[in-house]
Short mmCIF file of C-alpha atoms in Angstrom, two decimals:
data_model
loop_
_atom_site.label_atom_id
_atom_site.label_comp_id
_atom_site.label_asym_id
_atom_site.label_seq_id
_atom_site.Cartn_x
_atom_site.Cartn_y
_atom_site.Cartn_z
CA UNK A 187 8.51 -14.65 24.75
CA UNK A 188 5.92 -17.43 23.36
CA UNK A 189 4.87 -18.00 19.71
CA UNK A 190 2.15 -16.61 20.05
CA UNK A 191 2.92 -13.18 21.98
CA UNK A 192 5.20 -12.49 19.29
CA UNK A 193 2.98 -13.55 16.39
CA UNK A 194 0.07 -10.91 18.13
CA UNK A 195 2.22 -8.87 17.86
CA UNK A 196 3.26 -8.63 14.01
CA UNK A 197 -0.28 -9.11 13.14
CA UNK A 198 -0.92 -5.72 14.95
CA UNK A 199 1.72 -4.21 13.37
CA UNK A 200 0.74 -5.43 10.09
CA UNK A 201 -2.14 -4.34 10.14
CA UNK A 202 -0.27 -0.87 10.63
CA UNK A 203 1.88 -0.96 7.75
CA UNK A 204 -0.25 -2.07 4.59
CA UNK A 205 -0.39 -0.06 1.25
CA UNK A 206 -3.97 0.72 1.24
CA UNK A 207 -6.07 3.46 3.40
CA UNK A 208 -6.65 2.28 7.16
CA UNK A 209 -10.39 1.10 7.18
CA UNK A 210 -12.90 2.88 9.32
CA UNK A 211 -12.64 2.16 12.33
CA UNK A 212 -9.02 1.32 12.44
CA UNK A 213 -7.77 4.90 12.80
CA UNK A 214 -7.38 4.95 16.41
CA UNK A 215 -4.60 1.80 15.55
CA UNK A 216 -2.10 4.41 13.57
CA UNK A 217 -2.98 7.20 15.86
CA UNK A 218 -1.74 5.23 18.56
CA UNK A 219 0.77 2.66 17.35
CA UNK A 220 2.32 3.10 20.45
CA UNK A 221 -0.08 2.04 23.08
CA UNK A 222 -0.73 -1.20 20.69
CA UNK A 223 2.60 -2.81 21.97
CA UNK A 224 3.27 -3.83 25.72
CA UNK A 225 7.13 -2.07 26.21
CA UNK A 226 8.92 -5.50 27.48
CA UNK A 227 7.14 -7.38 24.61
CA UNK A 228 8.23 -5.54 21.89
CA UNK A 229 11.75 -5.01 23.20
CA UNK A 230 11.90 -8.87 23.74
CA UNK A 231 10.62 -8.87 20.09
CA UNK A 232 13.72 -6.42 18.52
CA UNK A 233 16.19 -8.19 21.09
CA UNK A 234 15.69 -11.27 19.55
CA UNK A 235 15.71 -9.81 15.71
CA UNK A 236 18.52 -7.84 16.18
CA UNK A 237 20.57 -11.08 17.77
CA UNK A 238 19.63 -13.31 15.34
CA UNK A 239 20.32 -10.62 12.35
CA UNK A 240 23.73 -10.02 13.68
CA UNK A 241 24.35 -13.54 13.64
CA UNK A 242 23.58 -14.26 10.16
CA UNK A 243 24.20 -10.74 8.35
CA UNK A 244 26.20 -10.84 5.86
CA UNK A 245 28.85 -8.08 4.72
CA UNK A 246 26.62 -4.79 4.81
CA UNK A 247 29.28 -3.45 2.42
CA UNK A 248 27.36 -1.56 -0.60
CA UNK A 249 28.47 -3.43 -3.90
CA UNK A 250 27.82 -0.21 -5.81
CA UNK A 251 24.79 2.06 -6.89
CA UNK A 252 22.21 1.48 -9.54
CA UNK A 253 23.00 1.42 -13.20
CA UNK A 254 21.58 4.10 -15.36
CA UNK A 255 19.92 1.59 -17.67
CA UNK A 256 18.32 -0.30 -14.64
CA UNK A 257 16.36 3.08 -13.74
CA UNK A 258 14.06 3.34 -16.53
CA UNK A 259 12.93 0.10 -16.15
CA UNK A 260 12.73 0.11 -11.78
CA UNK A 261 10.50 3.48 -12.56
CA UNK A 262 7.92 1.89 -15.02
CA UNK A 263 7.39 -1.02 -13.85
CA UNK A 264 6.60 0.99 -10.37
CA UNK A 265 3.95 2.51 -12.22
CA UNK A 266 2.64 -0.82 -13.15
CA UNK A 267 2.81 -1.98 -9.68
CA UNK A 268 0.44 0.91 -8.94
CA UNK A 269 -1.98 0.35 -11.42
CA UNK A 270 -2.99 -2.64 -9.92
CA UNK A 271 -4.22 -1.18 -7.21
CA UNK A 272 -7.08 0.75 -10.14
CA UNK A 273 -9.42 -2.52 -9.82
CA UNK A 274 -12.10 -2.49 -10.88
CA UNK A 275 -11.36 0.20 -13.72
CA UNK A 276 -9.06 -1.98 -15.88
CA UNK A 277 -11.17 -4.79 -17.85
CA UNK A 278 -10.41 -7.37 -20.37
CA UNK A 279 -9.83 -5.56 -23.87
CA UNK A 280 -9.41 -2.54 -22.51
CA UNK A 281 -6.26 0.19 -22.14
CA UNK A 282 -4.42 -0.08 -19.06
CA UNK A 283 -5.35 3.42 -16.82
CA UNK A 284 -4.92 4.94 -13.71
CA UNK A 285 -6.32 7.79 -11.39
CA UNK A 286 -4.49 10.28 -9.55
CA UNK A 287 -1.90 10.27 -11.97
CA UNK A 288 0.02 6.77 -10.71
CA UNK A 289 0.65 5.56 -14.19
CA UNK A 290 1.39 8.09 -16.70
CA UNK A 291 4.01 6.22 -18.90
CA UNK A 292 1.67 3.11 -18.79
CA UNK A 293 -1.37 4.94 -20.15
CA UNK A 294 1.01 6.75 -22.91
CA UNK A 295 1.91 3.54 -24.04
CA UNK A 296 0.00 0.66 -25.86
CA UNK A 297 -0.65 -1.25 -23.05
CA UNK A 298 -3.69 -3.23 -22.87
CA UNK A 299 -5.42 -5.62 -20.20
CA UNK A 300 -5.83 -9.18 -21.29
CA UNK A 301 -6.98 -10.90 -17.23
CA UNK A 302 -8.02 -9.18 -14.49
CA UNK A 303 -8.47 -11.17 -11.26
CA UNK A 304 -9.82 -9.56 -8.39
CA UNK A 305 -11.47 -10.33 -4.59
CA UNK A 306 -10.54 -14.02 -5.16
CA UNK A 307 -12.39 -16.39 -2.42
CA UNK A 308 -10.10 -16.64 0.44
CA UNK A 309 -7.35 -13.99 0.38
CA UNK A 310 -8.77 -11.85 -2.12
CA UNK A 311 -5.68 -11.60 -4.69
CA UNK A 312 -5.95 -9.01 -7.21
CA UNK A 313 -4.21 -7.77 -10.33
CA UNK A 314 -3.75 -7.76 -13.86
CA UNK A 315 -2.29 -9.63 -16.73
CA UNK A 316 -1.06 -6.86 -19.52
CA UNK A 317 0.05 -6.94 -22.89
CA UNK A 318 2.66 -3.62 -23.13
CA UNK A 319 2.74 -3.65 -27.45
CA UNK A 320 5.03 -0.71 -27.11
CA UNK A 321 7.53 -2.21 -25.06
CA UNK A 322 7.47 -5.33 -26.00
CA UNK A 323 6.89 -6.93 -22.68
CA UNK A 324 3.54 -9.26 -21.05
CA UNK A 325 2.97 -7.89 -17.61
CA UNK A 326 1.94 -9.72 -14.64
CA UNK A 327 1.23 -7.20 -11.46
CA UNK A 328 -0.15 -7.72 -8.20
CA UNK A 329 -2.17 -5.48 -5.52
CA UNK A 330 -0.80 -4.91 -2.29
CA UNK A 331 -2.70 -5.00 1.14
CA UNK A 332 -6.47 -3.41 0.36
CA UNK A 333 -8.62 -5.80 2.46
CA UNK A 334 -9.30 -7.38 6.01
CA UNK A 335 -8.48 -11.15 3.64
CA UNK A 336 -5.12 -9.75 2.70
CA UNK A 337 -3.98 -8.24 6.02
CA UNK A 338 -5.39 -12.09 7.04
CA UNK A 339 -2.93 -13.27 4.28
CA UNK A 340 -0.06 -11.67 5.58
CA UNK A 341 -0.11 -12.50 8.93
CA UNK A 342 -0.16 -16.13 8.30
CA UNK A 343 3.57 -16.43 9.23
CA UNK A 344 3.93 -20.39 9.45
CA UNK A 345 6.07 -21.63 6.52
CA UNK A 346 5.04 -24.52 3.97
CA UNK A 347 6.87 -26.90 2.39
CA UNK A 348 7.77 -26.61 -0.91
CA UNK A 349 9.99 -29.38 -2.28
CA UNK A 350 9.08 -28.28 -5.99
CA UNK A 351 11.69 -25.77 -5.59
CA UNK A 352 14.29 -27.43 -3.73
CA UNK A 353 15.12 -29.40 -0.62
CA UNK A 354 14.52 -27.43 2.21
CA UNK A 355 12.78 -24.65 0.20
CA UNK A 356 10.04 -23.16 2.58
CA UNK A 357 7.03 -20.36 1.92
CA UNK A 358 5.33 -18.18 4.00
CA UNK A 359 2.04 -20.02 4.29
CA UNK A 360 -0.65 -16.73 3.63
CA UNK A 361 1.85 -15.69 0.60
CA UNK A 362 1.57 -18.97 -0.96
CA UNK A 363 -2.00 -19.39 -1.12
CA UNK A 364 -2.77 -15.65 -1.95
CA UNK A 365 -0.57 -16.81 -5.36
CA UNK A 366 -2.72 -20.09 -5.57
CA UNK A 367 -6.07 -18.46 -5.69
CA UNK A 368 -4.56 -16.12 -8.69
CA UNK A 369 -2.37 -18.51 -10.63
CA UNK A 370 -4.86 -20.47 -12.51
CA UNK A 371 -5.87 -16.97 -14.29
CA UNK A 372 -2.41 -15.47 -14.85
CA UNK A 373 -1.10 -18.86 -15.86
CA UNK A 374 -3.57 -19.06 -18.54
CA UNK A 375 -3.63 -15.62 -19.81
CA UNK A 376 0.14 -15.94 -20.03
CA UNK A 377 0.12 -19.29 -21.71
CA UNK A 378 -1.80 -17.58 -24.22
CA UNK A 379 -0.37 -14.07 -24.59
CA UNK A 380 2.97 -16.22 -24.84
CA UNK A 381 2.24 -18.50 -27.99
CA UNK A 382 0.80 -15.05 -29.75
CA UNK A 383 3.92 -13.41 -29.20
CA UNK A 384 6.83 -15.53 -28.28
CA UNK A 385 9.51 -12.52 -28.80
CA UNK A 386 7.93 -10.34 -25.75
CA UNK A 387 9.85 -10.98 -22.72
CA UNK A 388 8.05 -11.50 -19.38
CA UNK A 389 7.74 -9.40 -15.89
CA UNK A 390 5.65 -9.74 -13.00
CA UNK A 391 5.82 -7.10 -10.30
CA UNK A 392 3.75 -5.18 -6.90
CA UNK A 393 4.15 -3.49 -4.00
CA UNK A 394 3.91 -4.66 -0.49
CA UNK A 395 1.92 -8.31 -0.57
CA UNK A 396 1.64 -7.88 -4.50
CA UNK A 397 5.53 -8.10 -4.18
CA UNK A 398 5.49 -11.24 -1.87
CA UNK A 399 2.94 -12.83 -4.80
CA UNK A 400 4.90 -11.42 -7.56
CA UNK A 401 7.89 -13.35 -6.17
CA UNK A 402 6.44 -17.01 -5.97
CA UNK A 403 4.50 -16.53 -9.37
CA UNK A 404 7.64 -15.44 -11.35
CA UNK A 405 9.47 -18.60 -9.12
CA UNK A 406 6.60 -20.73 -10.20
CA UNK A 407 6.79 -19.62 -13.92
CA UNK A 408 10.73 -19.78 -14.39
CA UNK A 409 9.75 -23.55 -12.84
CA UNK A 410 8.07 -24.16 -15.48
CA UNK A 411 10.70 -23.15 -18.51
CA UNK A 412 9.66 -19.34 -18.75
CA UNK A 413 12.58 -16.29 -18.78
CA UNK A 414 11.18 -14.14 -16.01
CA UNK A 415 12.27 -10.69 -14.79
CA UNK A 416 11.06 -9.94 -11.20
CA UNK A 417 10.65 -6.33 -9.74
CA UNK A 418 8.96 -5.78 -6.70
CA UNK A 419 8.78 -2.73 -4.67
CA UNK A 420 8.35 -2.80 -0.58
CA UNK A 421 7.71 -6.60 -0.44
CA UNK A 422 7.88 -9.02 2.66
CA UNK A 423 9.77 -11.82 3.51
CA UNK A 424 8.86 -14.66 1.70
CA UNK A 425 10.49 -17.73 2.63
CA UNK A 426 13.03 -19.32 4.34
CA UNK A 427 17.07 -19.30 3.51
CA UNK A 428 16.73 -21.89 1.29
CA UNK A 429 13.72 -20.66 -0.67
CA UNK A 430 15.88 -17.07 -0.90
CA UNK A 431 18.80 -18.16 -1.85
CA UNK A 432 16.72 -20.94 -4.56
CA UNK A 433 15.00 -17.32 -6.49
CA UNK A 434 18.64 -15.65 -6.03
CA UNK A 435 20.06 -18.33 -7.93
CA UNK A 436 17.89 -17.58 -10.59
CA UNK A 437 18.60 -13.99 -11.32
CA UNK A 438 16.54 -11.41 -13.03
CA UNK A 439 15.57 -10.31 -9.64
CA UNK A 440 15.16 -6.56 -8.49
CA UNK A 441 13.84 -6.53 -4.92
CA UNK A 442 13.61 -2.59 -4.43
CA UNK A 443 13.12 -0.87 -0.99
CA UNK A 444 12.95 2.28 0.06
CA UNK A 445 14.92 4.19 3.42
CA UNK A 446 13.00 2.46 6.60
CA UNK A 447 10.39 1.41 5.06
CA UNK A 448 9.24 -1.52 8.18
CA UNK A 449 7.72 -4.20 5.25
CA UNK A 450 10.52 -5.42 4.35
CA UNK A 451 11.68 -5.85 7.67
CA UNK A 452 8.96 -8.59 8.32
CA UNK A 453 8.45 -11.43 9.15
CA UNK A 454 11.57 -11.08 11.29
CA UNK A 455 14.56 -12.80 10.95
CA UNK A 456 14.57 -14.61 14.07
CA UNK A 457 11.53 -16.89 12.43
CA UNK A 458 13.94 -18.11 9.98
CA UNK A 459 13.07 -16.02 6.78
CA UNK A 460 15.31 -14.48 4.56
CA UNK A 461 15.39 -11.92 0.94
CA UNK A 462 15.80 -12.31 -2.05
CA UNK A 463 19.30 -11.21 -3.53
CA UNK A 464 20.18 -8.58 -4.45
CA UNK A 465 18.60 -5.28 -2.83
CA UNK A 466 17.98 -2.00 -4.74
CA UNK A 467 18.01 0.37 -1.58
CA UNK A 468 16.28 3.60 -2.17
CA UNK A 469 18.36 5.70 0.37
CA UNK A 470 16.48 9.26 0.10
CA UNK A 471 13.56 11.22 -1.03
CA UNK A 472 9.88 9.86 -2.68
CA UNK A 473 10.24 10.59 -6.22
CA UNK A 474 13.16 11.92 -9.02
CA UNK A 475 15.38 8.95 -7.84
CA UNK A 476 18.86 9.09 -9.63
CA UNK A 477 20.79 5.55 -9.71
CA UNK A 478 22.94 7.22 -7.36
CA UNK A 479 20.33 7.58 -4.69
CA UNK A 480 19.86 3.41 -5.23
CA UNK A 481 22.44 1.40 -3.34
CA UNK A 482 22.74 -2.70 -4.26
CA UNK A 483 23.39 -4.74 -1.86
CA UNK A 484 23.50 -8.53 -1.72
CA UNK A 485 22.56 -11.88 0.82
CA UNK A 486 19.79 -12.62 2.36
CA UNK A 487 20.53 -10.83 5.45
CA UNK A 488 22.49 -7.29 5.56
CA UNK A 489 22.60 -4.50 7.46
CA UNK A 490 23.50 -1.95 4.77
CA UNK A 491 20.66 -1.78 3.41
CA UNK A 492 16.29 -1.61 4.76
CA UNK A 493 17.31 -4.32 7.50
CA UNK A 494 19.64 -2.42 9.05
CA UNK A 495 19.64 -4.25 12.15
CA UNK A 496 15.97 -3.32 13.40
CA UNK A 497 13.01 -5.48 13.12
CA UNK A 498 10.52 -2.36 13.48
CA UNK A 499 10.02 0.45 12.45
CA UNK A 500 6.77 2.77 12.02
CA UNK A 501 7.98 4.74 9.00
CA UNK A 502 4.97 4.08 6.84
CA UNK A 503 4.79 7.33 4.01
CA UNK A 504 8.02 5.13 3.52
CA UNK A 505 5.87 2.28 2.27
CA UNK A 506 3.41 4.23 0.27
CA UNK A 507 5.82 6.10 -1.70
CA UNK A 508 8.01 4.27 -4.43
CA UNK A 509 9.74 6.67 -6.82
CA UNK A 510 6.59 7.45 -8.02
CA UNK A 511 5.32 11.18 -7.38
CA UNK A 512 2.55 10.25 -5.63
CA UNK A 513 1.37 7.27 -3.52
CA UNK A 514 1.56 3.88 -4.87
CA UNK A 515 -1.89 2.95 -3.90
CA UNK A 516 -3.70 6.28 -4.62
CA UNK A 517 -5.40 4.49 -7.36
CA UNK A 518 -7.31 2.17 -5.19
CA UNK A 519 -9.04 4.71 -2.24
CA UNK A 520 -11.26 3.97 -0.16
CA UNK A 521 -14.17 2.33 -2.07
CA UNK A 522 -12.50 -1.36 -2.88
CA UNK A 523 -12.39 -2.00 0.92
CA UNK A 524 -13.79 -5.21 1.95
CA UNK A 525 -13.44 -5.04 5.73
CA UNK A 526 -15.77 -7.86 6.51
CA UNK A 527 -14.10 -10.30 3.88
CA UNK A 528 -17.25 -10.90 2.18
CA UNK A 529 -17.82 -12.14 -1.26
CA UNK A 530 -18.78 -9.47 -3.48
CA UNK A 531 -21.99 -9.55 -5.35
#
């Protein structure tokens, strides 16, 4: 199979499996995921995953279930992974708020936006920079797939180089400019929200690409000197073994996913990416998770866990839910869809 069969491919199939409602249109694509793929491509495609995940999968033996104390923290900052999918409703100055009841805890609490960043130029990043005065914490989230420039972003599977990391330490080339076009606003909102309040610890989260963005901004932050906890929910690949293994060395990372959901599962192993360690599994059910339903497992590659030896899979309410008791994206409907990729007036 060529390059370029198998990168048509995943860019059809990403395009099935984003966060955000199917544009108009596009229907006909989930009603008939099947008749997208040619049969001998796509099992040429899962031969070769499943080969090269067998050869490099570590022990798929579950080091134990979630701690108790982990929970409340996995559940909240869900919430705030969802509320940054509300653009445009949460401004500078303002409360942080949701529709359709995605962030109930968040609103409760003194949380207030300090950036927003939305529709940026080229892969139209999005998200918010938050200052949470009843936890104590500055919050840096990120939106998941909501436009034809982020489904672009995603499906730009060649890696870069990034020796600022490490040697050898390679990023998936759509990720890393997605978290270019938004850095320059979260890094100086942080800088600022940091000096003002130097006892509030710092977490950046999102679902789906916000995950993938999350990770290489809280890599990029702990680069430069800060303490950085990282929870992302349903996020892709994002580099290569080197790059995972360079953000598992630095801890502080929970990389949740949930049953089969198929993000996670891309871009496939076989084009030499790899996870971040370790994985929260969520094996059952869309919301009232106990830590007992959350299984950790750790490497790069396992089969214990969302791998589980398949590079597809077409489970996508398994995506859109994330402990959360209703969909992770229900804040952002149908309206913020920019399915031409123009520029906003």
């Amino acid at each position: 199979m060529s390059a370029l069969a198998a990168f048509t491919v995943l860019a059809h199939y990403l395009t099935t499996v984003t966060a955000a409602p199917v544009p108009f249109g596009f229907s006909d694509i989930v009603d008939g995921i099947g008749d997208l793929f040619d049969g001998d491509l796509i099992e040429s495609l899962l031969s070769d995953d499943q080969d090269t995940v067998a050869s490099k999968a570590v022990s798929s033996v579950i080091s134990g279930t979630l701690s108790p104390d982990l929970l409340p923290d996995i559940l909240y900052f869900a919430e705030f992974s969802g509320a940054a999918y509300c653009d445009p409703k949460n401004t500078p100055g303002q409360r942080v708020s949701c529709t359709e009841g995605v962030c109930p805890t968040v609103q409760a609490n003194n949380v207030t936006t300090i950036a927003e960043f939305d529709d940026t130029q080229e892969t139209d990043t999005t998200g918010i920079v938050a200052r949470d005065d009843t936890t104590k914490t500055i919050v840096i989230t990120f939106r998941g797939s909501q436009s034809l420039r982020n489904w672009l972003a995603n499906v730009q599977l060649l890696f870069k180089d990034v020796p600022e990391y490490c040697n050898g330490c390679q990023v998936h080339t759509g990720f890393h400019e997605a978290f270019l076009e938004g850095f320059p606003t979260v890094l100086a909102a942080f800088t600022s929200l940091k000096a003002e309040n130097p006892d509030y610890r710092t977490v950046v989260t999102g679902h789906s690409l916000g995950g993938a963005i999350a990770t290489i901004t809280a890599t990029e932050l702990r680069r430069l000197g800060n303490e950085v906890q990282l929870f992302t929910y349903g996020s892709p690949r994002v580099g290569n073994a080197a790059m995972a293994a360079f953000i598992t060395s630095a801890g502080n990372n929970s990389r949740i996913t949930h049953i089969d959901d198929p993000v996670p599962r891309l871009p496939p192993v076989f084009l030499e990416y790899e996870h971040v360690s370790p994985e929260f599994h969520i094996t059952r059910g869309d919301s009232n998770i106990q830590p007992q339903d959350i299984n950790i497992l750790e490497g790069g590659v396992n089969l214990g866990g969302n791998t589980g030896g398949s590079a597809i899979s077409v489970d996508i309410l398994a995506h859109l839910h994330y402990l959360l008791p209703v969909v992770i994206s229900d804040c952002g409907g149908l309206g913020d869809l920019d399915i031409f990729g123009k520029v906003k007036n």
